[in-house]
Amino acid sequence: MKRLKGKTTVITGGGSGIGLSASKRFAAEGASVIVLEVDDSSGKKVEREIIDSGGACRFIQTDISDVSSVAAAFAIIQKDYAKIDVLYNNASVFLGKLDGPVDTLDFMTFEKIVKINLYGLFACSHYAIPLMKKEGGSIINTASSAAVIGIPNCDAYTASKGATVALTRSFAVEFGPFGIRTNCIAPAAIMTPMVYESNLNDPNFDEKKFLSTGTPLRRWGTPDDIASVALFLASDESSYLNGAIITADGGITIS
Ligand SMILES: NC(=O)c1ccc[n+]([C@@H]2O[C@H](COP(=O)([O-])OP(=O)(O)OC[C@H]3O[C@@H](n4cnc5c(N)ncnc54)[C@H](O)[C@@H]3O)[C@@H](O)[C@H]2O)c1
């Protein structure tokens, strides 16, 4: 039996990295996957690939930082699907060249990052939850190691991810009575385009040292490592998890 058979799942940022892997995994497990992605070409590509491999996918071009774009996407979903079983709030940006410590960070950058990472999660949840309240479902939020330990030079990103952890707990108690479980994955060091923004583009980052002593598992994580956790949270196998913050980081934040 496929693990997500009959479930309507909405994944933000499904065109790249972890979201791309999760979109394919969810579809392979029988879900109807709706990808909300700002990038038109990667969104169309994942839609085509899933359909070509026999899965169900619909790409709706959406900028999650723009409330009218999010409202329009969920109006389509309400009309065509009526309900949502899973909302995977995955899309975010890191913007390593622009983000920084609070005393030097410019306000425009702070606003830009928070608007995508936090306001975007807020907007998608705002429109998705009414479509989940009747039958219940699963919300999967995405934080980061930056929400668990102190990481320098990315204070806007950290603010957005700390708030994501806090909102996960609020959602869990607010919407648990409706059968909606909300949990959060806090990844680190997953080899996606974002890792170039956060680590590999930094001339001071020593990849050899990171892989030999910086991470207990001695390897980068893969998008599939995280998609597997998301699949578990999306499925009924995690039926008694609500409000959990799952660090999926190879042990980086405890070492
Ligand atoms: N890669 C890591 O090591 C790592 C570590 C910690 C947390 N995370 C988190 O995991 C999640 C996925 O990250 P990833 O590494 O796969 O990144 P990624 O850059 O590969 O993918 C992010 C996706 O989000 C989309 N996106 C960006 N802005 C958007 C917007 N305004 N509207 C809609 N879509 C938008 C991008 O186009 C892209 O497809 C993010 O929330 C990220 O913060 C990743």
Short mmCIF file of C-alpha atoms and ligand atoms in Angstrom, two decimals:
data_model
loop_
_atom_site.label_atom_id
_atom_site.label_comp_id
_atom_site.label_asym_id
_atom_site.label_seq_id
_atom_site.Cartn_x
_atom_site.Cartn_y
_atom_site.Cartn_z
CA MET A 1 0.00 0.00 0.00
CA LYS A 2 1.40 3.40 -0.97
CA ARG A 3 2.06 5.57 2.05
CA LEU A 4 0.32 8.73 0.79
CA LYS A 5 -2.39 7.16 -1.35
CA GLY A 6 -5.34 9.52 -1.80
CA LYS A 7 -3.67 12.47 -0.10
CA THR A 8 -3.59 15.96 -1.60
CA THR A 9 -0.24 17.50 -0.71
CA VAL A 10 0.96 21.06 -1.20
CA ILE A 11 4.73 21.60 -1.28
CA THR A 12 6.28 25.07 -1.47
CA GLY A 13 9.60 25.41 -3.26
CA GLY A 14 9.20 22.07 -4.99
CA GLY A 15 11.42 23.03 -7.92
CA SER A 16 14.81 22.54 -6.24
CA GLY A 17 16.74 20.73 -3.54
CA ILE A 18 14.74 19.21 -0.70
CA GLY A 19 11.37 20.30 -2.11
CA LEU A 20 12.13 18.67 -5.45
CA SER A 21 13.09 15.40 -3.79
CA ALA A 22 9.99 15.51 -1.56
CA SER A 23 7.68 16.25 -4.51
CA LYS A 24 8.95 13.16 -6.33
CA ARG A 25 8.85 10.96 -3.21
CA PHE A 26 5.34 12.07 -2.27
CA ALA A 27 4.10 11.43 -5.82
CA ALA A 28 5.78 8.00 -5.91
CA GLU A 29 3.91 7.18 -2.68
CA GLY A 30 0.56 7.92 -4.31
CA ALA A 31 0.00 11.56 -3.36
CA SER A 32 -1.46 14.18 -5.61
CA VAL A 33 1.31 16.79 -5.44
CA ILE A 34 0.72 20.51 -5.88
CA VAL A 35 3.96 22.42 -6.25
CA LEU A 36 3.92 26.11 -5.34
CA GLU A 37 7.16 27.46 -6.76
CA VAL A 38 8.30 30.95 -7.77
CA ASP A 39 10.64 29.68 -10.48
CA ASP A 40 8.60 28.90 -13.56
CA SER A 41 11.06 26.61 -15.36
CA SER A 42 11.89 24.35 -12.39
CA GLY A 43 8.21 24.20 -11.46
CA LYS A 44 7.24 23.10 -14.97
CA LYS A 45 10.11 20.62 -15.03
CA VAL A 46 9.13 18.81 -11.82
CA GLU A 47 5.48 18.73 -12.94
CA ARG A 48 6.49 17.14 -16.26
CA GLU A 49 8.88 14.63 -14.65
CA ILE A 50 6.31 13.42 -12.13
CA ILE A 51 3.54 13.10 -14.72
CA ASP A 52 5.89 11.30 -17.13
CA SER A 53 6.73 8.78 -14.41
CA GLY A 54 3.04 8.06 -13.79
CA GLY A 55 2.44 10.35 -10.80
CA ALA A 56 0.00 13.20 -10.19
CA CYS A 57 1.44 16.71 -10.07
CA ARG A 58 0.26 20.24 -10.67
CA PHE A 59 2.58 23.23 -10.70
CA ILE A 60 1.07 26.59 -9.76
CA GLN A 61 3.54 29.43 -10.14
CA THR A 62 3.47 31.22 -6.77
CA ASP A 63 5.58 33.76 -4.96
CA ILE A 64 4.94 32.90 -1.31
CA SER A 65 6.11 36.36 -0.21
CA ASP A 66 3.24 37.95 -2.17
CA VAL A 67 -0.09 37.47 -0.43
CA SER A 68 -2.13 37.98 -3.60
CA SER A 69 -0.11 35.28 -5.36
CA VAL A 70 -0.65 32.89 -2.44
CA ALA A 71 -4.38 33.70 -2.25
CA ALA A 72 -4.75 33.04 -5.99
CA ALA A 73 -2.94 29.68 -5.70
CA PHE A 74 -5.13 28.49 -2.83
CA ALA A 75 -8.29 29.67 -4.63
CA ILE A 76 -7.34 27.30 -7.46
CA ILE A 77 -6.64 24.52 -4.97
CA GLN A 78 -9.97 25.05 -3.21
CA LYS A 79 -11.85 24.99 -6.52
CA ASP A 80 -10.10 21.95 -7.98
CA TYR A 81 -9.25 19.82 -4.93
CA ALA A 82 -11.64 21.08 -2.17
CA LYS A 83 -9.35 19.88 0.66
CA ILE A 84 -5.68 19.60 1.56
CA ASP A 85 -4.21 16.72 3.55
CA VAL A 86 -0.60 17.90 3.76
CA LEU A 87 0.99 21.34 3.66
CA TYR A 88 4.77 21.19 3.43
CA ASN A 89 6.15 24.69 4.09
CA ASN A 90 9.57 24.12 2.54
CA ALA A 91 10.48 27.17 0.40
CA SER A 92 13.00 29.65 1.78
CA VAL A 93 16.03 31.69 0.79
CA PHE A 94 19.37 32.05 2.55
CA LEU A 95 20.97 34.98 0.64
CA GLY A 96 24.44 34.48 2.10
CA LYS A 97 25.98 37.51 0.38
CA LEU A 98 23.37 39.88 1.81
CA ASP A 99 22.47 38.52 5.25
CA GLY A 100 24.71 39.30 8.24
CA PRO A 101 24.94 40.37 11.88
CA VAL A 102 22.20 42.66 13.17
CA ASP A 103 24.46 45.70 13.68
CA THR A 104 25.44 45.88 10.02
CA LEU A 105 22.53 44.15 8.29
CA ASP A 106 20.44 46.51 6.21
CA PHE A 107 16.72 46.64 6.86
CA MET A 108 15.76 45.92 3.25
CA THR A 109 17.61 42.58 3.36
CA PHE A 110 16.05 41.70 6.70
CA GLU A 111 12.61 42.45 5.28
CA LYS A 112 13.24 40.52 2.07
CA ILE A 113 14.39 37.33 3.83
CA VAL A 114 11.71 37.43 6.52
CA LYS A 115 9.07 38.15 3.89
CA ILE A 116 9.87 34.95 2.00
CA ASN A 117 10.77 32.61 4.85
CA LEU A 118 8.32 33.67 7.56
CA TYR A 119 5.58 35.74 5.94
CA GLY A 120 5.48 33.11 3.17
CA LEU A 121 4.94 30.30 5.69
CA PHE A 122 2.34 32.44 7.44
CA ALA A 123 0.46 33.20 4.20
CA CYS A 124 0.42 29.59 2.96
CA SER A 125 -0.72 28.32 6.37
CA HIS A 126 -3.39 31.04 6.55
CA TYR A 127 -4.98 29.86 3.31
CA ALA A 128 -4.31 26.12 3.70
CA ILE A 129 -5.63 25.54 7.22
CA PRO A 130 -9.30 26.28 6.40
CA LEU A 131 -9.02 23.55 3.74
CA MET A 132 -7.61 21.12 6.32
CA LYS A 133 -9.87 21.78 9.31
CA LYS A 134 -12.73 19.51 8.30
CA GLU A 135 -10.77 16.28 7.83
CA GLY A 136 -7.48 17.06 9.59
CA GLY A 137 -4.03 16.64 8.10
CA SER A 138 -0.34 17.32 8.51
CA ILE A 139 1.60 20.58 8.35
CA ILE A 140 5.35 20.24 7.96
CA ASN A 141 7.37 23.37 8.63
CA THR A 142 11.03 23.84 7.82
CA ALA A 143 13.43 25.46 10.26
CA SER A 144 17.22 25.05 10.31
CA SER A 145 20.16 24.44 12.61
CA ALA A 146 20.13 28.26 12.86
CA ALA A 147 16.97 27.94 14.97
CA VAL A 148 18.60 25.45 17.34
CA ILE A 149 22.17 26.74 17.88
CA GLY A 150 23.82 30.13 17.39
CA ILE A 151 25.11 30.54 13.84
CA PRO A 152 26.83 33.83 13.01
CA ASN A 153 26.26 36.18 10.07
CA CYS A 154 22.75 35.25 9.05
CA ASP A 155 20.51 37.07 11.53
CA ALA A 156 17.57 37.61 9.17
CA TYR A 157 17.55 33.91 8.24
CA THR A 158 17.88 32.96 11.92
CA ALA A 159 14.98 35.23 12.90
CA SER A 160 12.76 33.61 10.28
CA LYS A 161 13.71 30.08 11.35
CA GLY A 162 13.39 30.74 15.09
CA ALA A 163 9.89 32.07 14.47
CA THR A 164 9.13 28.95 12.41
CA VAL A 165 9.93 26.75 15.42
CA ALA A 166 7.76 28.92 17.70
CA LEU A 167 4.85 28.91 15.21
CA THR A 168 5.11 25.12 14.87
CA ARG A 169 4.34 24.82 18.57
CA SER A 170 1.48 27.36 18.36
CA PHE A 171 -0.06 25.64 15.34
CA ALA A 172 0.22 22.28 17.13
CA VAL A 173 -1.89 23.45 20.06
CA GLU A 174 -4.25 25.63 18.00
CA PHE A 175 -5.09 23.11 15.31
CA GLY A 176 -4.49 19.79 17.07
CA PRO A 177 -8.16 19.77 18.13
CA PHE A 178 -9.06 19.76 14.42
CA GLY A 179 -6.88 16.70 13.79
CA ILE A 180 -4.18 18.83 12.15
CA ARG A 181 -0.70 17.79 13.31
CA THR A 182 2.07 20.37 12.91
CA ASN A 183 5.70 19.37 13.08
CA CYS A 184 8.97 20.90 11.97
CA ILE A 185 12.15 19.63 10.37
CA ALA A 186 15.36 21.48 11.25
CA PRO A 187 17.96 20.41 8.67
CA ALA A 188 21.61 21.35 8.30
CA ALA A 189 24.28 20.75 5.66
CA ILE A 190 22.06 19.27 2.98
CA MET A 191 23.73 19.37 -0.41
CA THR A 192 21.42 21.64 -2.42
CA PRO A 193 21.92 25.02 -4.15
CA MET A 194 21.29 26.64 -0.74
CA VAL A 195 24.49 25.12 0.68
CA TYR A 196 26.47 27.21 -1.81
CA GLU A 197 24.76 30.30 -0.38
CA SER A 198 25.34 29.24 3.22
CA ASN A 199 28.77 27.59 3.08
CA LEU A 200 30.51 26.71 -0.17
CA ASN A 201 30.57 30.24 -1.65
CA ASP A 202 32.26 31.54 1.51
CA PRO A 203 36.05 31.68 0.89
CA ASN A 204 36.63 31.04 4.63
CA PHE A 205 34.67 27.78 4.60
CA ASP A 206 36.94 24.73 4.76
CA GLU A 207 34.99 21.82 3.28
CA LYS A 208 37.72 19.26 4.06
CA LYS A 209 37.71 20.25 7.74
CA PHE A 210 33.91 20.19 7.86
CA LEU A 211 33.80 16.66 6.44
CA SER A 212 36.65 15.34 8.62
CA THR A 213 35.71 16.90 11.98
CA GLY A 214 32.74 19.27 11.64
CA THR A 215 29.98 16.76 11.10
CA PRO A 216 29.68 13.46 13.04
CA LEU A 217 28.43 11.50 10.03
CA ARG A 218 31.37 12.78 7.94
CA ARG A 219 29.26 13.57 4.90
CA TRP A 220 26.87 16.13 3.48
CA GLY A 221 23.21 15.30 3.85
CA THR A 222 21.19 14.65 0.72
CA PRO A 223 17.79 16.09 -0.24
CA ASP A 224 16.47 12.52 0.04
CA ASP A 225 17.62 12.35 3.69
CA ILE A 226 15.19 15.17 4.47
CA ALA A 227 12.44 14.09 2.06
CA SER A 228 12.33 10.79 3.97
CA VAL A 229 11.60 12.64 7.21
CA ALA A 230 8.96 14.75 5.44
CA LEU A 231 7.38 11.60 4.00
CA PHE A 232 7.13 10.13 7.49
CA LEU A 233 5.55 13.35 8.82
CA ALA A 234 3.14 13.51 5.87
CA SER A 235 2.05 9.89 6.32
CA ASP A 236 -0.20 8.36 8.96
CA GLU A 237 2.89 6.62 10.40
CA SER A 238 3.52 9.83 12.39
CA SER A 239 -0.08 9.96 13.62
CA TYR A 240 0.80 10.87 17.24
CA LEU A 241 3.53 13.43 16.45
CA ASN A 242 2.36 17.00 17.00
CA GLY A 243 4.60 19.96 17.80
CA ALA A 244 7.84 18.02 17.31
CA ILE A 245 10.99 19.78 16.14
CA ILE A 246 13.05 17.12 14.39
CA THR A 247 16.68 18.02 13.83
CA ALA A 248 17.92 16.18 10.75
CA ASP A 249 21.52 17.27 10.55
CA GLY A 250 23.84 14.28 10.89
CA GLY A 251 24.44 15.30 14.50
CA ILE A 252 25.97 18.71 13.75
CA THR A 253 23.96 20.61 16.34
CA ILE A 254 24.77 18.22 19.21
CA SER A 255 28.50 17.93 18.54
N1 LIG B 1 20.19 22.87 2.38
C1 LIG B 1 20.43 22.97 3.68
O1 LIG B 1 21.51 22.62 4.17
C2 LIG B 1 19.38 23.53 4.60
C3 LIG B 1 19.76 23.74 5.94
C4 LIG B 1 18.82 24.25 6.82
C5 LIG B 1 17.53 24.51 6.39
N2 LIG B 1 17.21 24.29 5.08
C6 LIG B 1 15.84 24.62 4.69
O2 LIG B 1 15.31 23.61 3.83
C7 LIG B 1 14.37 24.20 2.93
C8 LIG B 1 14.71 23.82 1.51
O3 LIG B 1 16.00 24.32 1.21
P1 LIG B 1 16.89 23.78 0.00
O4 LIG B 1 18.24 23.57 0.54
O5 LIG B 1 16.19 22.69 -0.72
O6 LIG B 1 16.95 25.12 -0.88
P2 LIG B 1 16.89 25.38 -2.46
O7 LIG B 1 17.43 26.74 -2.64
O8 LIG B 1 17.49 24.25 -3.21
O9 LIG B 1 15.31 25.37 -2.75
C9 LIG B 1 14.46 26.40 -2.31
C10 LIG B 1 13.28 26.47 -3.27
O10 LIG B 1 12.40 27.50 -2.79
C11 LIG B 1 11.99 28.26 -3.92
N3 LIG B 1 11.61 29.61 -3.49
C12 LIG B 1 12.43 30.61 -3.09
N4 LIG B 1 11.73 31.72 -2.87
C13 LIG B 1 10.43 31.44 -3.14
C14 LIG B 1 9.23 32.19 -3.12
N5 LIG B 1 9.23 33.50 -2.78
N6 LIG B 1 8.06 31.58 -3.45
C15 LIG B 1 8.05 30.26 -3.81
N7 LIG B 1 9.17 29.50 -3.87
C16 LIG B 1 10.34 30.08 -3.54
C17 LIG B 1 13.21 28.29 -4.82
O11 LIG B 1 12.91 28.70 -6.15
C18 LIG B 1 13.68 26.86 -4.71
O12 LIG B 1 13.03 26.03 -5.64
C19 LIG B 1 14.43 25.71 3.21
O13 LIG B 1 13.39 26.07 4.09
C20 LIG B 1 15.76 25.89 3.90
O14 LIG B 1 15.80 27.04 4.73
C21 LIG B 1 18.10 23.82 4.18
#
